[in-house]
Every structure is written in structure tokens, then in C-alpha cells.
Short mmCIF file of C-alpha atoms in Angstrom, two decimals:
data_model
loop_
_atom_site.label_atom_id
_atom_site.label_comp_id
_atom_site.label_asym_id
_atom_site.label_seq_id
_atom_site.Cartn_x
_atom_site.Cartn_y
_atom_site.Cartn_z
CA MET A 244 30.66 36.91 9.78
CA ALA A 245 30.46 37.23 13.33
CA GLY A 246 28.59 39.55 13.99
CA LEU A 247 25.70 36.69 11.49
CA GLY A 248 26.67 34.44 14.39
CA ILE A 249 29.21 31.91 11.44
CA ASN A 250 31.36 30.36 13.81
CA LEU A 251 33.96 27.51 12.16
CA ILE A 252 33.78 25.40 15.29
CA TYR A 253 29.98 25.49 15.23
CA LEU A 254 29.41 24.76 11.11
CA ILE A 255 32.22 21.43 11.74
CA ALA A 256 29.61 20.66 14.57
CA HIS A 257 26.23 21.44 12.41
CA ILE A 258 28.20 19.45 9.81
CA ILE A 259 29.11 16.15 11.74
CA ASN A 260 25.75 16.09 13.12
CA PHE A 261 23.87 16.34 10.03
CA LEU A 262 26.20 13.73 8.54
CA LEU A 263 25.33 11.85 11.36
CA LEU A 264 22.07 11.57 11.07
CA LEU A 265 22.17 10.83 7.67
CA TRP A 266 23.93 7.88 8.70
CA LEU A 267 21.40 6.49 11.34
CA LEU A 268 17.82 7.21 9.30
CA LYS A 269 19.74 5.42 5.91
CA ARG A 270 21.08 2.86 8.04
CA PHE A 271 18.34 2.43 10.35
CA ALA A 272 14.88 3.78 8.09
CA TYR A 273 15.32 4.04 4.52
CA ARG A 274 16.45 1.46 3.71
CA PRO A 275 14.44 -1.01 5.88
CA VAL A 276 11.69 1.05 4.54
CA LEU A 277 12.18 0.75 2.09
CA ARG A 278 12.74 -2.93 2.14
CA MET A 279 9.81 -3.73 3.13
CA LEU A 280 7.59 -1.61 0.60
CA GLU A 281 8.89 -3.77 -1.66
CA GLU A 282 8.49 -7.04 -0.15
CA ARG A 283 5.34 -5.43 0.61
CA ARG A 284 5.07 -4.72 -3.08
CA ARG A 285 6.29 -8.44 -4.51
CA ARG A 286 3.97 -9.88 -1.89
CA ILE A 287 0.68 -8.05 -3.07
CA GLU A 288 2.28 -9.01 -6.95
CA GLU A 289 2.34 -12.40 -5.78
CA GLY A 290 -0.90 -12.92 -3.99
CA LEU A 291 -2.93 -11.29 -6.80
CA LYS A 292 -1.08 -13.57 -9.72
CA ALA A 293 -2.05 -16.60 -7.16
CA ALA A 294 -6.30 -15.18 -6.49
CA ASP A 295 -5.75 -14.87 -10.76
CA LEU A 296 -3.97 -18.76 -10.85
CA ALA A 297 -6.72 -20.07 -8.51
CA ARG A 298 -9.51 -18.41 -9.66
CA GLU A 299 -8.92 -19.84 -13.58
CA GLU A 300 -8.12 -22.85 -11.80
CA ALA A 301 -11.93 -22.95 -10.36
CA ALA A 302 -13.05 -21.81 -13.98
CA ARG A 303 -11.18 -24.74 -15.59
CA GLN A 304 -12.16 -27.65 -12.75
CA ARG A 305 -15.61 -26.72 -12.79
CA ALA A 306 -15.51 -26.81 -17.21
CA GLU A 307 -14.04 -29.67 -16.36
CA LEU A 308 -16.38 -31.49 -13.83
CA GLU A 309 -19.67 -29.63 -16.23
CA LYS A 310 -18.19 -31.93 -18.42
CA GLN A 311 -17.84 -35.00 -16.66
CA LEU A 312 -21.82 -34.50 -15.86
CA GLU A 313 -22.40 -34.05 -19.74
CA GLU A 314 -20.88 -37.02 -19.97
CA GLU A 315 -22.60 -39.17 -16.97
CA ARG A 316 -25.56 -37.39 -18.41
CA ARG A 317 -25.73 -38.84 -21.98
CA LYS A 318 -24.13 -42.21 -20.28
CA ALA A 319 -27.39 -42.58 -18.46
CA GLN A 320 -29.78 -41.51 -21.35
CA GLU A 321 -28.02 -44.39 -23.50
CA ARG A 322 -28.06 -46.76 -20.75
CA ILE A 323 -31.76 -45.91 -20.31
CA ALA A 324 -32.55 -45.98 -23.89
CA ALA A 325 -30.46 -49.70 -24.23
CA ALA A 326 -32.26 -51.09 -21.32
CA THR A 327 -35.79 -49.71 -22.88
CA ARG A 328 -34.87 -50.92 -26.30
CA GLN A 329 -34.08 -54.36 -24.75
CA VAL A 330 -37.54 -54.52 -22.46
CA GLU A 331 -38.90 -54.43 -25.80
CA GLU A 332 -37.19 -56.41 -27.27
CA LEU A 333 -37.94 -58.92 -24.49
CA ARG A 334 -41.51 -58.28 -25.27
CA GLU A 335 -41.38 -59.01 -28.47
CA LYS A 336 -39.91 -62.13 -27.74
CA ILE A 337 -42.19 -63.36 -24.75
CA LEU A 338 -44.94 -62.09 -26.66
CA ALA A 339 -43.71 -64.43 -30.16
CA GLU A 340 -43.18 -66.74 -27.92
CA ALA A 341 -46.15 -66.96 -26.36
CA ARG A 342 -47.83 -66.56 -29.76
CA GLU A 343 -45.92 -69.55 -31.20
CA GLU A 344 -47.40 -71.92 -28.24
CA ALA A 345 -50.62 -70.89 -28.73
CA GLU A 346 -50.55 -71.93 -31.69
CA ARG A 347 -48.92 -74.53 -31.00
CA ILE A 348 -51.52 -75.72 -28.89
CA ILE A 349 -54.28 -74.70 -31.07
CA ALA A 350 -52.34 -77.21 -33.82
CA GLU A 351 -52.45 -79.99 -31.61
CA ALA A 352 -55.41 -79.77 -30.01
CA ARG A 353 -57.00 -79.45 -33.99
CA GLU A 354 -54.38 -82.79 -34.82
CA GLN A 355 -56.25 -84.51 -31.34
CA ALA A 356 -59.82 -83.52 -32.20
CA GLN A 357 -58.97 -84.74 -36.47
CA GLN A 358 -57.59 -87.47 -34.98
CA GLU A 359 -60.36 -88.19 -32.51
CA ARG A 360 -62.47 -87.78 -35.25
CA GLU A 361 -61.03 -90.00 -37.78
CA ARG A 362 -61.20 -92.88 -34.69
CA ILE A 363 -64.46 -92.18 -34.18
CA LEU A 364 -65.31 -92.69 -37.90
CA GLN A 365 -63.72 -95.75 -37.82
CA GLU A 366 -64.99 -96.75 -34.84
CA ALA A 367 -68.54 -95.80 -36.00
CA ARG A 368 -67.73 -97.74 -39.65
CA ARG A 369 -67.09 -100.26 -38.46
CA GLN A 370 -70.50 -100.22 -35.97
CA ILE A 371 -71.93 -99.93 -39.03
CA ALA A 372 -71.07 -102.21 -40.65
CA ASP A 373 -71.03 -104.69 -37.58
CA LEU A 374 -74.63 -103.76 -37.86
CA SER A 375 -75.41 -104.19 -41.38
CA LEU A 376 -73.49 -107.06 -41.16
CA LEU A 377 -75.80 -108.28 -38.54
CA LEU A 378 -78.94 -106.66 -40.97
CA ALA A 379 -77.75 -108.38 -43.54
CA GLN A 380 -77.60 -111.72 -41.53
CA LYS A 381 -80.98 -110.79 -40.49
CA VAL A 382 -82.71 -110.67 -44.03
CA VAL A 383 -80.33 -112.23 -45.98
CA GLY A 384 -80.85 -116.06 -43.67
CA GLU A 385 -77.34 -116.97 -44.82
CA SER A 386 -74.55 -116.59 -43.33
CA LEU A 387 -71.76 -115.54 -44.95
CA ASP A 388 -68.61 -116.19 -43.48
CA GLU A 389 -67.19 -114.16 -41.34
CA LYS A 390 -63.98 -113.36 -43.09
CA LYS A 391 -66.13 -112.91 -46.64
CA GLN A 392 -68.42 -110.67 -44.84
CA HIS A 393 -65.54 -108.44 -43.97
CA GLN A 394 -63.72 -108.52 -47.81
CA LEU A 395 -67.40 -107.01 -48.92
CA ILE A 396 -68.59 -104.55 -46.34
CA GLU A 397 -64.02 -103.21 -46.95
CA LYS A 398 -64.94 -103.07 -50.55
CA PHE A 399 -68.33 -101.53 -49.88
CA LEU A 400 -67.15 -98.84 -47.55
CA ALA A 401 -64.28 -98.53 -50.24
CA GLY A 402 -66.47 -97.56 -52.77
CA GLU A 403 -65.99 -100.68 -54.61
CA LEU A 404 -69.83 -102.33 -54.90
CA MET B 100 -24.25 37.49 6.42
CA ARG B 101 -27.82 38.61 7.90
CA GLN B 102 -26.26 34.52 9.70
CA PHE B 103 -22.74 36.39 10.99
CA LEU B 104 -24.90 38.91 12.06
CA LYS B 105 -26.62 36.92 14.58
CA PRO B 106 -26.41 38.04 18.15
CA ARG B 107 -24.80 35.03 20.06
CA THR B 108 -21.91 35.49 16.34
CA ILE B 109 -21.53 39.03 17.69
CA VAL B 110 -21.36 38.50 21.64
CA ILE B 111 -18.62 36.42 20.85
CA VAL B 112 -16.85 38.03 18.41
CA LEU B 113 -16.51 41.05 20.99
CA ALA B 114 -15.74 38.87 23.95
CA VAL B 115 -12.76 37.93 22.05
CA LEU B 116 -11.96 41.27 21.28
CA LEU B 117 -12.12 41.96 25.19
CA ILE B 118 -10.18 38.78 25.84
CA MET B 119 -7.13 39.93 23.43
CA GLY B 120 -7.35 43.40 24.89
CA GLY B 121 -7.44 42.24 28.69
CA SER B 122 -4.91 40.30 28.11
CA ALA B 123 -2.49 43.12 25.93
CA VAL B 124 -3.06 45.76 29.38
CA LEU B 125 -2.96 42.65 32.18
CA LEU B 126 -0.37 39.51 30.71
CA ARG B 127 2.32 41.97 29.88
CA VAL B 128 4.45 39.89 28.35
CA PRO B 129 8.75 40.56 27.99
CA MET B 130 10.24 40.91 24.76
CA PRO B 131 13.11 37.77 24.70
CA ALA B 132 15.84 39.21 23.27
CA ILE B 133 16.50 39.37 19.62
CA VAL B 134 20.09 37.72 18.96
CA LEU B 135 21.68 36.89 15.79
CA PRO B 136 24.52 34.66 16.96
CA PRO B 137 23.40 31.27 18.39
CA GLU B 138 24.99 31.86 22.55
CA PRO B 139 26.53 28.84 24.33
CA VAL B 140 24.75 27.62 27.10
CA ALA B 141 27.42 25.14 28.32
CA CYS B 142 31.08 24.25 27.62
CA ILE B 143 32.13 21.24 27.98
CA GLY B 144 35.76 20.47 29.39
CA GLY B 145 35.92 24.24 29.75
CA HIS B 146 33.68 27.08 31.92
CA LEU B 147 31.35 29.56 30.73
CA ALA B 148 32.67 33.40 31.62
CA GLU B 149 31.55 36.71 30.50
CA GLY B 150 33.24 37.87 27.19
CA PRO B 151 32.52 40.42 24.85
CA HIS B 152 29.34 39.81 22.94
CA GLY B 153 27.90 37.95 26.55
CA LEU B 154 28.75 34.46 28.00
CA GLU B 155 31.34 32.23 26.06
CA CYS B 156 33.21 29.45 26.28
CA GLU B 157 36.35 29.39 27.40
CA GLY B 158 38.59 26.79 27.39
CA GLY B 159 36.78 23.48 26.49
CA PHE B 160 33.88 22.88 23.50
CA PRO B 161 31.01 25.03 23.31
CA LEU B 162 27.45 23.50 22.92
CA THR B 163 24.91 26.37 22.24
CA ASN B 164 21.17 26.64 22.99
CA SER B 165 21.04 25.68 18.39
CA MET B 166 23.00 22.80 19.32
CA LEU B 167 20.37 21.64 22.12
CA GLY B 168 18.12 22.42 19.89
CA THR B 169 19.89 20.41 16.87
CA LEU B 170 19.89 17.61 19.41
CA LEU B 171 16.72 17.76 19.69
CA ALA B 172 15.23 17.36 16.57
CA ASP B 173 17.53 14.89 16.01
CA ILE B 174 16.24 13.03 19.11
CA SER B 175 12.78 13.52 18.52
CA LEU B 176 13.34 12.40 15.09
CA LEU B 177 15.54 9.49 15.25
CA ALA B 178 12.65 8.41 18.08
CA LEU B 179 9.82 8.23 15.98
CA VAL B 180 12.56 6.47 13.54
CA PHE B 181 12.73 3.79 16.56
CA PHE B 182 9.19 3.14 17.79
CA GLY B 183 8.16 3.40 14.49
CA LEU B 184 10.33 0.44 12.98
CA ARG B 185 11.38 -1.05 16.39
CA ASN B 186 9.01 -4.23 15.11
CA MET B 187 8.96 -3.91 11.28
CA GLN B 188 5.63 -5.91 10.39
CA LEU B 189 4.64 -6.56 6.95
CA VAL B 190 0.70 -5.24 7.60
CA PRO B 191 2.18 -2.10 9.59
CA THR B 192 -0.08 0.00 12.14
CA GLY B 193 0.01 3.33 13.49
CA LEU B 194 3.26 4.86 13.60
CA GLN B 195 5.17 2.53 11.21
CA ASN B 196 2.52 2.88 8.57
CA LEU B 197 3.11 7.17 9.69
CA VAL B 198 7.23 6.56 8.68
CA GLU B 199 6.65 4.28 5.82
CA ALA B 200 4.19 6.90 4.16
CA VAL B 201 6.64 9.58 4.74
CA ILE B 202 9.08 8.13 3.12
CA GLU B 203 6.98 6.45 0.42
CA ALA B 204 6.04 9.84 -0.22
CA GLY B 205 9.47 11.03 -0.45
CA TYR B 206 10.91 7.73 -2.34
CA GLY B 207 8.44 8.86 -5.22
CA VAL B 208 8.83 12.54 -4.97
CA ALA B 209 12.54 11.55 -5.56
CA GLU B 210 11.94 9.06 -8.01
CA ASP B 211 9.83 12.25 -10.26
CA VAL B 212 12.45 14.51 -9.65
CA ALA B 213 15.74 12.64 -10.38
CA GLY B 214 14.47 9.42 -11.40
CA LYS B 215 14.06 6.05 -11.51
CA GLU B 216 17.94 5.31 -11.21
CA ASN B 217 19.55 8.66 -9.88
CA ALA B 218 17.01 8.09 -7.41
CA PRO B 219 18.17 5.90 -4.71
CA LYS B 220 21.18 8.22 -5.12
CA PHE B 221 20.00 10.70 -3.91
CA PHE B 222 17.10 10.32 -2.01
CA PRO B 223 18.75 9.43 1.48
CA LEU B 224 19.83 13.32 1.94
CA ALA B 225 17.26 14.63 0.23
CA MET B 226 14.51 12.73 2.38
CA THR B 227 16.80 13.25 5.41
CA ILE B 228 17.39 17.47 4.91
CA PHE B 229 13.40 17.40 4.58
CA LEU B 230 12.62 15.66 7.60
CA PHE B 231 15.32 17.41 9.93
CA VAL B 232 14.46 20.29 8.65
CA LEU B 233 10.58 20.20 8.89
CA ILE B 234 11.50 18.81 12.97
CA ALA B 235 13.57 21.20 13.93
CA ASN B 236 11.44 24.59 12.69
CA TRP B 237 8.67 22.71 14.34
CA TRP B 238 10.08 22.36 17.33
CA GLU B 239 9.70 26.43 16.36
CA LEU B 240 6.30 26.05 17.47
CA VAL B 241 6.64 23.94 20.51
CA PRO B 242 5.63 27.25 24.07
CA GLY B 243 8.13 27.30 26.32
CA MET B 244 10.96 26.39 23.46
CA GLU B 245 13.07 29.60 24.26
CA ALA B 246 12.04 30.77 27.17
CA PHE B 247 13.60 28.97 29.28
CA GLY B 248 17.92 29.95 29.71
CA TRP B 249 20.27 31.37 31.73
CA LEU B 250 19.31 34.98 33.44
CA VAL B 251 22.43 37.28 31.89
CA GLU B 252 22.74 40.88 32.79
CA VAL B 253 22.67 43.68 30.55
CA GLN B 254 23.47 47.27 30.13
CA GLU B 255 20.53 47.96 28.41
CA LYS B 256 17.43 46.69 26.79
CA GLY B 257 16.67 44.11 29.30
CA TRP B 258 14.04 43.75 31.75
CA GLU B 259 13.51 43.37 35.49
CA LYS B 260 13.58 40.35 36.89
CA ALA B 261 11.16 38.83 39.57
CA PRO B 262 11.56 35.47 42.01
CA LEU B 263 9.38 32.58 40.75
CA LEU B 264 10.02 29.73 42.87
CA GLY B 265 12.61 29.83 45.66
CA ASP B 266 15.69 31.58 45.86
CA ASN B 267 17.25 30.65 42.44
CA ILE B 268 14.90 30.54 39.42
CA TYR B 269 13.05 34.36 38.30
CA MET B 270 10.61 35.24 36.00
CA LEU B 271 11.51 38.07 33.69
CA VAL B 272 8.71 40.31 34.17
CA ARG B 273 7.84 43.38 31.77
CA GLU B 274 10.11 46.72 33.91
CA PRO B 275 13.03 48.06 32.16
CA GLY B 276 15.29 46.84 34.13
CA HIS B 277 19.01 45.14 33.34
CA TYR B 278 18.35 40.86 32.67
CA VAL B 279 17.54 38.92 29.73
CA VAL B 280 16.73 35.24 29.46
CA LEU B 281 19.64 33.72 27.41
CA PRO B 282 17.12 30.66 26.32
CA TRP B 283 18.72 26.63 26.21
CA PHE B 284 17.58 25.71 23.94
CA ARG B 285 17.13 27.61 20.09
CA THR B 286 15.50 26.04 17.16
CA ALA B 287 17.30 25.00 14.79
CA THR B 288 17.69 26.44 11.77
CA THR B 289 17.82 30.27 13.72
CA ASP B 290 21.20 29.78 13.84
CA LEU B 291 22.89 30.30 10.39
CA ASN B 292 25.14 27.60 10.71
CA LEU B 293 23.05 25.23 10.37
CA PRO B 294 21.79 26.17 6.71
CA LEU B 295 25.05 27.06 5.94
CA ALA B 296 26.12 23.08 6.82
CA LEU B 297 23.47 22.21 4.91
CA ALA B 298 23.64 23.98 1.74
CA LEU B 299 27.87 23.29 2.38
CA ILE B 300 26.76 19.49 2.27
CA THR B 301 24.46 19.87 -0.38
CA MET B 302 26.70 21.60 -2.57
CA VAL B 303 29.70 19.81 -2.33
CA TYR B 304 27.02 16.49 -2.81
CA VAL B 305 26.20 17.88 -6.21
CA GLN B 306 30.05 18.34 -7.54
CA TYR B 307 30.48 14.79 -5.67
CA ALA B 308 27.38 13.28 -7.44
CA GLY B 309 28.49 15.11 -10.86
CA PHE B 310 31.89 14.13 -11.70
CA ARG B 311 30.86 10.38 -10.48
CA ALA B 312 28.79 10.66 -13.36
CA LEU B 313 30.46 12.63 -16.17
CA GLY B 314 34.00 12.31 -14.51
CA LEU B 315 36.32 15.35 -15.83
CA GLY B 316 33.74 16.10 -18.35
CA TYR B 317 31.89 17.22 -15.29
CA LEU B 318 34.22 20.01 -15.23
CA LYS B 319 33.54 21.54 -18.90
CA LYS B 320 30.68 22.84 -17.01
CA PHE B 321 32.03 25.69 -15.38
CA ILE B 322 35.63 26.23 -17.41
CA ASN B 323 35.06 26.10 -21.02
CA PHE B 324 37.42 27.46 -23.78
CA SER B 325 35.67 25.96 -26.93
CA SER B 326 34.13 29.46 -27.51
CA PRO B 327 33.70 33.20 -25.91
CA MET B 328 30.24 32.62 -25.79
CA ASP B 329 30.92 29.16 -23.37
CA PHE B 330 33.82 31.28 -21.08
CA PHE B 331 31.62 33.06 -20.08
CA VAL B 332 28.86 31.20 -19.21
CA GLY B 333 31.06 28.38 -17.64
CA VAL B 334 32.52 31.76 -15.50
CA LEU B 335 28.81 32.20 -14.88
CA GLU B 336 28.16 28.63 -14.23
CA SER B 337 30.99 28.91 -11.72
CA ILE B 338 29.36 31.88 -9.86
CA SER B 339 25.98 29.89 -9.54
CA GLU B 340 26.78 27.22 -7.47
CA VAL B 341 28.45 29.85 -4.59
CA ALA B 342 25.09 31.78 -5.31
CA LYS B 343 23.31 28.62 -4.69
CA ILE B 344 25.07 27.65 -0.84
CA VAL B 345 23.94 32.07 -0.22
CA SER B 346 20.45 31.77 -1.16
CA PHE B 347 19.91 27.56 0.08
CA THR B 348 21.40 29.08 3.20
CA PHE B 349 19.65 32.22 3.49
CA ARG B 350 16.26 30.96 1.84
CA LEU B 351 15.46 29.23 4.94
CA PHE B 352 17.82 30.75 7.95
CA GLY B 353 15.07 33.77 7.04
CA ASN B 354 12.03 32.41 6.90
CA ILE B 355 12.78 30.24 10.25
CA PHE B 356 14.54 33.19 11.81
CA ALA B 357 11.71 35.85 10.92
CA GLY B 358 9.03 33.08 11.96
CA THR B 359 10.40 32.68 15.45
CA VAL B 360 10.65 36.88 16.16
CA LEU B 361 6.90 36.65 14.67
CA LEU B 362 5.67 34.82 17.62
CA PHE B 363 7.79 36.01 20.19
CA VAL B 364 6.42 40.05 19.08
CA MET B 365 2.68 38.70 18.60
CA PRO B 366 2.12 37.71 22.49
CA PHE B 367 4.57 40.39 23.18
CA LEU B 368 1.41 42.89 21.67
CA ILE B 369 -1.48 40.68 22.55
CA PRO B 370 -0.54 37.93 24.59
CA LEU B 371 -4.06 35.76 23.87
CA PHE B 372 -5.53 34.67 20.47
CA ALA B 373 -3.75 36.98 18.60
CA PRO B 374 -0.51 34.52 18.54
CA LEU B 375 -3.17 31.50 16.74
CA PRO B 376 -3.56 32.27 13.41
CA PHE B 377 1.12 33.06 13.09
CA PHE B 378 1.48 29.18 15.05
CA GLY B 379 -0.96 28.52 11.21
CA LEU B 380 1.21 30.39 9.66
CA GLU B 381 4.41 29.21 10.56
CA VAL B 382 3.31 25.25 10.51
CA PHE B 383 2.65 25.91 7.08
CA VAL B 384 6.42 28.20 6.79
CA GLY B 385 8.28 25.01 8.62
CA PHE B 386 7.27 22.48 6.07
CA ILE B 387 7.52 24.42 2.90
CA GLN B 388 11.29 25.89 3.18
CA ALA B 389 11.80 21.92 4.81
CA PHE B 390 10.55 20.61 1.26
CA ILE B 391 12.13 23.89 -0.44
CA PHE B 392 15.29 22.38 0.53
CA ALA B 393 14.83 19.58 -0.67
CA MET B 394 13.34 19.73 -3.79
CA LEU B 395 16.41 21.79 -4.50
CA ALA B 396 18.65 20.19 -3.93
CA LEU B 397 17.12 16.78 -5.18
CA SER B 398 16.94 19.18 -8.73
CA PHE B 399 21.13 20.63 -8.21
CA LEU B 400 21.67 16.98 -7.79
CA SER B 401 19.40 15.94 -10.86
CA THR B 402 20.86 18.40 -13.26
CA ALA B 403 24.39 17.69 -11.82
CA VAL B 404 24.69 14.13 -13.67
CA ILE B 405 22.99 15.56 -17.20
CA ALA B 406 26.26 16.34 -19.54
CA HIS B 407 25.85 19.34 -21.18
CA ASP B 408 26.90 18.38 -24.68
CA HIS B 409 27.16 20.91 -27.68
CA GLU B 410 23.43 19.60 -28.75
CA GLY B 411 21.49 21.87 -28.05
CA HIS B 412 23.01 25.38 -29.71
#
């Protein structure tokens, strides 16, 4: 054994040295490094999870926005349609009113004309009566009293004579 | 082949051969004394004196050259860890990256071999063995590692000394003489005590882990009277536990010691260029031996905690 160099003191020295080294490395290298690796693994996992979540959230929000946009578009369309309809109605109404007004004016005019014609006719009749009376006086030479004359004319005009 | 035979290549090869041959003649490097036991180079609380086997420590704690080599390995390993992990960041850079990558890779291997639940228990021992043996082995490759030391007078197989600096500093020259260098530092793993210490720690821990996992049932592996066959297997198991210590010790020691001898002999024969491939080889051997030691420790540990019942018989 001595020829090989095996010596109890040296052996014990090496054992102590190694055990000390083992303790030091365990305490100051393996434990912190493994903890750090675990921490890093956890962080990366968390990060990935958060990224996934954010992506999902973004997609969800986007879908929601699109839905809102669609809704808005639909509402706007509706509003335009309603406005168009209203305008159409208004137009119809205005047109109808105008037509009515026109008809009314025409009717009025026609009535006025009718009245005027009646009035003129009346007037004409009276003048004709006066003239014919005058003519008759002249022709007959006698004068009926005015009242009787008018009665005659009235009768004549009424077609009774 | 045509490309290899270009004139330029031939000139380079010839020049290298010439330098190698010339260096073998001109740079005459003496062969270091190859000594198996570690030698005390200092003595804490006592003093060094000539003994029957060279220098010996009288009345104190001997500090051998392999212990100093061990300290070098310790310090370099701890320095690496210290500077790497001194200011740990969640986003690692530089040395922290290296240290973390090595430890993570080691933990991955430990998980593969020992399983998820046993890995945290066995990992520190295996990892420390790997790192420590690796660094200790690679100190072998540092030029001048075993070149400086005390000048010791011997009766035979020595070299002549020549003054180098001042009055007390000498160098050896390749002339037969009466001096050898007792190196201050020696690759730690070339001292049998270190592999033996590691093997003992490992095998003691293997038994401890076995008892802890299986209780007294662990003894059934060694002492089993249920059948003559099992009894015989138990005896063999007991012998194999001792044999494991021996094989652990000599595998590591033998490989690295042979490596250092190789790295002594090559410069002795041809100082330039020729040792280069062997340095490369030793980088590899140093790694492989550290890895094997740690892996075997892991696998012995993980087999020790598995119950040896009669299920398979």
C-alpha cells in the first residue's frame, strides 16, 4: 500500500476536501442554479400563458368590435331607409296637398266663373227685359204700368207665356 | 491525393518533420522522475526531512504536491462558480450561462439515469465528482504544472543541474547526474488517495442510500438464506461492492497517471509538435474519465434504491 502511495492521512485529507467541496457546491452552485432554472421555466411558462391569453383577448375584442361595427352599419342602413321613406312620404303628402290645392283653386275658379256667368246672364236678362219693355212701349204706344210690365216679363222669362 | 501532394504541402510537412527532428536533437528536455506516491512538499507545524523514501514530514501535517494540485482544482472550480453566479440574473450572460448550462445538463443526465424522484438526492454527489475530477484532470494539461519544484538529490537516475536565475534557482539539463525535481503541484487524480477517497465516499453513500430507501431489506441483497443460490449471489454481491471501489479507484488513477506519463515522455522524445495530439487525447480522456466516474456513481446509486425481490425469478 505504501508503494502505491496510499496513506491514511492523505486519504482522510482528500475525503474532507471533497466533502467540503460537495457542500460548498451544493449550497452555492446547485441550489441557486436549479432554483433559478425553475424560476426561469416558470416565468417562461407564465409569459407564454399570458401571451396566449392576450391573443385570445385580442381576438375576442376584435370579434366584438366587428360585431359592433356590423350593428352600427345595420342601424345606419336602417336610418337611411327610414329617412328615405319619410322623405318619400313627405313628397307624397306635399304632392297630394298641392294637387288638392290646385283642384280647389280650379273648382273655385269654375264656381266663380259660373256665378259670373249667372250674374251676367241675369244682368243680360234684365237688360233684355228692359229693352224689350222699352221696345214694346214704343211699339204698342201704351204704357203699362211698370209693375204689371215686370210681372209680364217675369212670366215670359219663366216660359209661362 | 493530387491536392495533398501540392508543393506547398510537401514543404510544410518537410519543415514540420525538420523542426521535430531538430528539436529532438537541440532541445534536450530531461525526463521528470515518475513517482507513484504523492510526495510532501511542505509541512504544516513540522519540517521536511530526508527519509528512507525521499522527503518526509516530521511532526506535522504533510502537504503533498497532489494536495496542492487538489487545491488548484478546488480554487479554480469555486472561482468559476463564484464569478459565474456572483450576480445571478434571470437572463443569464457569459459565465453564468456556462455554469448554468453545465449544471442543467448534469441535472438532465441525473434525471435520465436516476429518475425524477431520486435525481435531487443523487445529483449533487455525481455532479461534484464530475466537475472536480474534470477540472483536476485538465490541470494536467497546463504547461509547467509539474515542472517547478524542489531540487532533490538522488543516488541514481537523476539529471545534472544548471544555474538558471540567481544563486538558488536551477534547471535540470539532460545529462546524467544526481538531481530530480520534486514538483510542487501534481495532477490531483494521479495520486491514488484521491480516486480512492472518491470511490469510498461514493460506495458508502450507495450503501446509505440503499438502507434509506429499503430499510433493513437492503441487507437481503448481501445476506440471503432463502436458497443456496441466493446465498451465493449475496456473497458475490458483497464482493462486487468491494470490487467496485477498486475498479473506481484504478480506472481513474490509471488513465490519468498514464496520461501524465505520456505527456512527460513525448516532449522527452520529440519536444515540438509531437506532443500536440496527445494533449488533445488527454483533454478527451480527462473528460471521459470524469464522466464515467460520475455516471457509474449515479447508476450504482439508482440500482441500490431498487428493491431486489424475487419477482423476476
